[in-house]
Coordinates of C-alpha atoms and ligand atoms in Angstrom, one line a residue:
X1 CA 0.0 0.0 0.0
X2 CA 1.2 3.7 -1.1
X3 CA 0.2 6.8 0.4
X4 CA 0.9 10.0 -2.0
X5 CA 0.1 13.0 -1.3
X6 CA -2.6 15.1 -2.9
X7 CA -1.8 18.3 -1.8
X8 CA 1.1 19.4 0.6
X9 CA -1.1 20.2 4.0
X10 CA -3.8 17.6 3.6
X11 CA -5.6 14.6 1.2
X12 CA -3.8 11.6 0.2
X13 CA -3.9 9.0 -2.3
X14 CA -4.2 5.5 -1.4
X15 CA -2.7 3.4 -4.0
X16 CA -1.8 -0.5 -4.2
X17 CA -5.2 -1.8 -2.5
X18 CA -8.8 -2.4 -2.9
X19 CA -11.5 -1.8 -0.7
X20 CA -12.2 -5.7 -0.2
X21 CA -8.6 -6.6 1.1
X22 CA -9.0 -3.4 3.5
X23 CA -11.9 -4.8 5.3
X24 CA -10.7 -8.6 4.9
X25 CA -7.7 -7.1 6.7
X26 CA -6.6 -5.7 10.2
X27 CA -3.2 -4.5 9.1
X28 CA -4.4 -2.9 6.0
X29 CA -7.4 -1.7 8.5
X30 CA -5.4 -0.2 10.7
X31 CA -3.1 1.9 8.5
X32 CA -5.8 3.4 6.3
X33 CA -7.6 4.5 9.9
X34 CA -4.5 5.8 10.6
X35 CA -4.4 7.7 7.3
X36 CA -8.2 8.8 7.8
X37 CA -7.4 10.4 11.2
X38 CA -3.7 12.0 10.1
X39 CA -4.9 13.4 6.4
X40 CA -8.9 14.1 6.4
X41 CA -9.6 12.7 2.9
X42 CA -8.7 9.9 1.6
X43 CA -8.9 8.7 -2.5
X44 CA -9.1 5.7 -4.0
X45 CA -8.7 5.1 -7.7
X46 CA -9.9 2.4 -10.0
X47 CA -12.2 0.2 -7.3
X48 CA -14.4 -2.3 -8.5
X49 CA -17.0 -1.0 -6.1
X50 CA -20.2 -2.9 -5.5
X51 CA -23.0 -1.6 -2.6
X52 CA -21.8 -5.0 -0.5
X53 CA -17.8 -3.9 -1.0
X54 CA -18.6 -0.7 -0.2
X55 CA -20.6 -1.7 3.4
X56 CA -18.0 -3.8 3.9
X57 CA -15.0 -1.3 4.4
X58 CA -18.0 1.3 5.7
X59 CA -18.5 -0.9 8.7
X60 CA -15.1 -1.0 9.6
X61 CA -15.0 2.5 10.3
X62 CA -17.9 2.4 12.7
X63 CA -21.7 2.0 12.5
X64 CA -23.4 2.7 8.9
X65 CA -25.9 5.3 8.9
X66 CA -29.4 4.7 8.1
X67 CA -31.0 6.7 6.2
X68 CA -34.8 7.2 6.9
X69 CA -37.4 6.7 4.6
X70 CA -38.2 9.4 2.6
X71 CA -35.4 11.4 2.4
X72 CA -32.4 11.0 0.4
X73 CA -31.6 7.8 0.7
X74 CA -34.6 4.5 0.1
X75 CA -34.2 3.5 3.8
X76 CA -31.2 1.4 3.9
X77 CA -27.8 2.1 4.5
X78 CA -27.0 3.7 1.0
X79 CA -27.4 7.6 0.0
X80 CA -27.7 8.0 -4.0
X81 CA -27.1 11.3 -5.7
X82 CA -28.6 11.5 -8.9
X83 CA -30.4 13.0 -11.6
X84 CA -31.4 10.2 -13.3
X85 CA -35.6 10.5 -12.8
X86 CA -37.1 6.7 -12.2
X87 CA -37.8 6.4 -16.0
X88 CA -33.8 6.3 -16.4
X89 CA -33.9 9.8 -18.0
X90 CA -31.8 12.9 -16.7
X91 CA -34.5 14.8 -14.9
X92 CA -35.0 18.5 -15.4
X93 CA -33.1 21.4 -13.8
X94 CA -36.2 22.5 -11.4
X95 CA -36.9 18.5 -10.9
X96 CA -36.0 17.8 -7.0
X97 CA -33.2 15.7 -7.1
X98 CA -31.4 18.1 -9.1
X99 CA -32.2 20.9 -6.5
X100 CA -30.6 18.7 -4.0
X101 CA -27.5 18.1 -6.3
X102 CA -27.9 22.5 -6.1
X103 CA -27.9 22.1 -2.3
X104 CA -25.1 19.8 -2.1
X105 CA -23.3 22.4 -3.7
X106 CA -22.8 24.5 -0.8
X107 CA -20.2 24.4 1.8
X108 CA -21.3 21.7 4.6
X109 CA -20.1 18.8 5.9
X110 CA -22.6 15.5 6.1
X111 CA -25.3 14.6 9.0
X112 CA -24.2 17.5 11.5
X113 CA -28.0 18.2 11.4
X114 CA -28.4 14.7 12.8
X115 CA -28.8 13.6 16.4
X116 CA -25.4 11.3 15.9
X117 CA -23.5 13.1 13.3
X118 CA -21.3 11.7 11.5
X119 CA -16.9 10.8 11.4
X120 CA -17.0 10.0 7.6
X121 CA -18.4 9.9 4.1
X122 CA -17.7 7.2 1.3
X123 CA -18.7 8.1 -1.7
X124 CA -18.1 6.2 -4.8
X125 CA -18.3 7.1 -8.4
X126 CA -21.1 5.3 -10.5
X127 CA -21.8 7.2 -13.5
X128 CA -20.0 10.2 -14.0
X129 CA -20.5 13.4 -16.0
X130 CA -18.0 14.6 -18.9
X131 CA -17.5 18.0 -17.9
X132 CA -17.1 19.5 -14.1
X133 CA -19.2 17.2 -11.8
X134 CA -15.9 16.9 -8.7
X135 CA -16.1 17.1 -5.3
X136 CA -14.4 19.8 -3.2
X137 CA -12.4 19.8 -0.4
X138 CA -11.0 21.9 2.2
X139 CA -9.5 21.2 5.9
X140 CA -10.9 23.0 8.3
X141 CA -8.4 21.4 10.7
X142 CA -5.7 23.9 9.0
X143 CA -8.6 26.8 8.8
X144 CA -8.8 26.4 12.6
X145 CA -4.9 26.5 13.2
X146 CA -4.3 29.3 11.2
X147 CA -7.3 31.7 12.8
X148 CA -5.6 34.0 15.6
X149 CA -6.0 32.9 19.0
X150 CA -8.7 35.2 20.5
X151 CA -10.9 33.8 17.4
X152 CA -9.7 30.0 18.4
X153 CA -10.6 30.4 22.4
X154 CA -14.2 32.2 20.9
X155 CA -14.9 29.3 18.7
X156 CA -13.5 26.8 21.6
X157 CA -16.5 28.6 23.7
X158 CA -19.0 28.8 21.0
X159 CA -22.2 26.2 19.8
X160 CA -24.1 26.6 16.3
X161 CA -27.7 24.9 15.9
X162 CA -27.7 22.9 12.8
X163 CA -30.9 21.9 10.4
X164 CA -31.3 20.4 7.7
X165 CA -34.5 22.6 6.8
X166 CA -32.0 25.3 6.8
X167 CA -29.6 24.5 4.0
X168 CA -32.2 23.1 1.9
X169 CA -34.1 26.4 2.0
X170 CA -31.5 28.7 1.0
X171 CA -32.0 26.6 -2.7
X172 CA -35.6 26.2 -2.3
X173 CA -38.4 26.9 0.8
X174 CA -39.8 23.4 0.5
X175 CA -36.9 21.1 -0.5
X176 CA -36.9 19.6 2.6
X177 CA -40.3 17.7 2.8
X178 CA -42.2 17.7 5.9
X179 CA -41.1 14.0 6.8
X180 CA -37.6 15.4 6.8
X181 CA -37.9 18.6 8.9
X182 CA -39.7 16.0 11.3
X183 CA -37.2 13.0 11.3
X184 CA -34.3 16.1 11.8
X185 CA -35.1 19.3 14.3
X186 CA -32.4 21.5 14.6
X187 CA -29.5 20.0 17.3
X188 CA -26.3 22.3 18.4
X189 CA -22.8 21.2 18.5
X190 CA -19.2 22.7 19.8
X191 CA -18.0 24.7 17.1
X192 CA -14.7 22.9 17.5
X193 CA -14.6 18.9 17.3
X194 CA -10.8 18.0 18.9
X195 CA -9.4 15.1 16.9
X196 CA -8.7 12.0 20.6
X197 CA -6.2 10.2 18.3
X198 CA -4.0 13.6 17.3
X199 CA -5.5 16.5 19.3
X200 CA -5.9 18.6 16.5
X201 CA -8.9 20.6 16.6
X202 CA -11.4 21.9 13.7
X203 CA -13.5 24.0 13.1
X204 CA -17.4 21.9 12.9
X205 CA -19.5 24.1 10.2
X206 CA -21.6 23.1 7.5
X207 CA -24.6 25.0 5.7
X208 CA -26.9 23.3 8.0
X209 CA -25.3 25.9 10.6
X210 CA -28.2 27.8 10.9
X211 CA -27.3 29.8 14.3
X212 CA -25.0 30.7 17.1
X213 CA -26.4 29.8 20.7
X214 CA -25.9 33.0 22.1
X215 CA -25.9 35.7 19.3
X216 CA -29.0 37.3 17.5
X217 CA -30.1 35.5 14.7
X218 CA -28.4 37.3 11.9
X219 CA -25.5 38.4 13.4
X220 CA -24.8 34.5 14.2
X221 CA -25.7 33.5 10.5
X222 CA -23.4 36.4 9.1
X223 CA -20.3 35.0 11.5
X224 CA -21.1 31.0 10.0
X225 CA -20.7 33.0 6.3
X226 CA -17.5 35.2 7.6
X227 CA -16.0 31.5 9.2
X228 CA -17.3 29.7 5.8
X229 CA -15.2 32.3 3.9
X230 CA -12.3 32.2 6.1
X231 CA -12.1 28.5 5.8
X232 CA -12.7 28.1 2.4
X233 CA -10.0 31.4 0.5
X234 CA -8.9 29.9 -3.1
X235 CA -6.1 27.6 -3.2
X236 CA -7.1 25.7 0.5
X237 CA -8.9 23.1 -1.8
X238 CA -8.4 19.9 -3.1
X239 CA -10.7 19.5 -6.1
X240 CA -11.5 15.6 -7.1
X241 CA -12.0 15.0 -10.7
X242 CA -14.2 12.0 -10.6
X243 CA -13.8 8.9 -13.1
X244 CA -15.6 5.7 -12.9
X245 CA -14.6 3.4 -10.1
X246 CA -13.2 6.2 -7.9
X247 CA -14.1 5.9 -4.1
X248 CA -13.3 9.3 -1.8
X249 CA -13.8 8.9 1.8
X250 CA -13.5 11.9 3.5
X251 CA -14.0 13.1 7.7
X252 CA -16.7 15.3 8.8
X253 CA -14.8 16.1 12.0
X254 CA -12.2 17.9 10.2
X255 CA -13.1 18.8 5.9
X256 CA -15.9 20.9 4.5
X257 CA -16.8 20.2 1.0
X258 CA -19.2 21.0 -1.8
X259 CA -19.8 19.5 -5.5
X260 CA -19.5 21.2 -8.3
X261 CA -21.6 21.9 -11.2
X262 CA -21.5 20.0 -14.2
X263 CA -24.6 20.5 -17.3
X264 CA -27.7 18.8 -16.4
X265 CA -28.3 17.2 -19.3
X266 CA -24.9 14.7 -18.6
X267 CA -25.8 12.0 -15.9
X268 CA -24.2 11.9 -12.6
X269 CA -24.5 8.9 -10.1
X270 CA -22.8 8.5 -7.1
X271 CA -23.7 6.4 -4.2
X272 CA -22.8 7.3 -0.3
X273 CA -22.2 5.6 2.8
X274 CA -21.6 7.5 5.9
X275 CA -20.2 6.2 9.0
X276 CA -21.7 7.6 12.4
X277 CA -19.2 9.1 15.0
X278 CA -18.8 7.5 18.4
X279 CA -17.3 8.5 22.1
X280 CA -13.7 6.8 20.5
X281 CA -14.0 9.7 17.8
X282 CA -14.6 12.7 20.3
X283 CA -18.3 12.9 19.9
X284 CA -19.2 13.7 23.5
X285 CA -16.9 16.5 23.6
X286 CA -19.4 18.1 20.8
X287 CA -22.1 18.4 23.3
X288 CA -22.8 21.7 24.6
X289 CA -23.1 21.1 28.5
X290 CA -26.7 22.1 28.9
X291 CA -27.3 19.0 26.8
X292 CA -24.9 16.6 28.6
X293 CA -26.1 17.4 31.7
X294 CA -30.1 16.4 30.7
X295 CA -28.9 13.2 29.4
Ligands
OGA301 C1 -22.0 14.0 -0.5 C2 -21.8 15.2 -1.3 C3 -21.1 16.1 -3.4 C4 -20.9 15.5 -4.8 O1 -22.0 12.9 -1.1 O2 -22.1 14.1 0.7 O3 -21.9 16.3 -0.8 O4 -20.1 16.1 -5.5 N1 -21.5 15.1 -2.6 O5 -21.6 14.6 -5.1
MN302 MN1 -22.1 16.0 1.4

């Protein structure tokens, strides 16, 4: 196994081993974690990836996610981003699922609107588009260590409420359906998740952010956009150009990322696990005390 760098401060390429042999195998387990927890985003190129490979090597990261009914995902442990319609035809820019690819295309990391958020995505390349269509990446592990340390200490004291409604809206009122604002009210989390393995400590936003506990509604949404900014200036990213068989795996703890456009007449499918975080990867740290202390 070969671990190349994709950039200079964080992302690496994992050459040399399938997904398979990685969850057949402790060793090969073990320094892929190790790899996850040290560089934040993790590719792997020409996979043969089937939904049982890719649950496989999922589940030894942790628990799968479910995803409820209705939402996203068809119940099950398997997210699919598409805008293939169910007659197998690219569906139209104003159809929903190509509103959600619109959403996806802000800044956010995944699940932080969810009761257990989550330590990593999977995703894996399906069909791919011929133009544009990557995934972006930046560390907000490096965003965090490079603010000055009055705004570090502010952020170590600071909680943001997170919902799904929220960055759903900001492409369309309704794209959340009332199933999902129901199955996700808004939860609040640390605005820094510390890293147990390393130490390091990141910044936790995501365009679910929809508040600051604390501050006045706008002024707390205008510091998530000034933070958002800060964490994402040009050339912080690592920008993956998708091909077929390509898996990314990325953690939430420590990355925001976004898609990128591609023209919606060129298919795009990409199917998503995501592995929930536990106390081993700093969750209960993320609670704010008021919280902790009714549980
Ligand atoms: C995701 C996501 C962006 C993309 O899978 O969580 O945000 O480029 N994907 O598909
Ligand atoms: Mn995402």
């Amino acid at each position: 196994m070969d671990i190349v760098p994709l950039r200079p401060d964080f992302g690496v390429e994992i050459r040399g081993v399938t997904l398979a042999r990685i969850a057949a195998d402790d060793a090969l387990y073990n320094a892929v974690r190790a790899a996850f927890e040290e560089h934040s985003v993790l590719v792997f190129r020409g996979q043969d990836t089937d939904n049982d490979v890719q649950l496989a090597f999922t589940r030894r990261f942790g628990e799968p996610e479910i995803v409820p009914v209705g939402t996203s995902g068809m119940g099950g442990h398997f997210i699919t981003l598409t805008n293939f319609g169910k007659d197998g035809k690219v569906v139209a820019p104003d159809h929903r699922y190509a509103l959600r690819n619109k959403a996806n295309q802000l800044w956010h990391t995944d699940s932080s609107f969810k009761t257990t958020p989550a330590l990593a995505s999977i995703l894996s390349a399906r069909v791919v588009p011929e133009h544009g269509g990557g995934t972006e990446f930046v560390s907000t592990r490096l965003a965090f260590e490079s603010f000055p340390a009055a705004l570090q200490q502010r952020l170590e004291n600071s909680f943001a409420w997170h919902n799904y409604a929220h960055s759903k809206g900001k492409i369309a009122k309704d794209l959340a359906s009332p199933a999902e604002r129901d199955a996700f009210p808004p939860v609040c989390w640390r605005m820094v998740w510390r890293n147990p393995v390393n130490g390091r400590k990141a910044l936790y936003l995501a365009s679910h952010a929809c508040g600051v506990e604390g501050m006045a509604e706008q002024a707390g949404l205008a510091f998530i956009d000034e933070l958002t900014d800060l964490s994402t200036k040009q050339g912080t990213s690592y920008e993956h150009a998708w091909k077929p068989g390509d898996v990314v795996m990325w953690d939430n703890r420590a990355t925001m990322h976004r898609g990128r456009p591609w023209p919606g007449t060129e298919p795009r499918l990409m199917v998503r696990t995501t592995v929930s975080a536990s106390a081993a990867d700093g969750l209960e740290t993320m609670r704010p005390p008021k919280q902790q202390a009714a549980e």
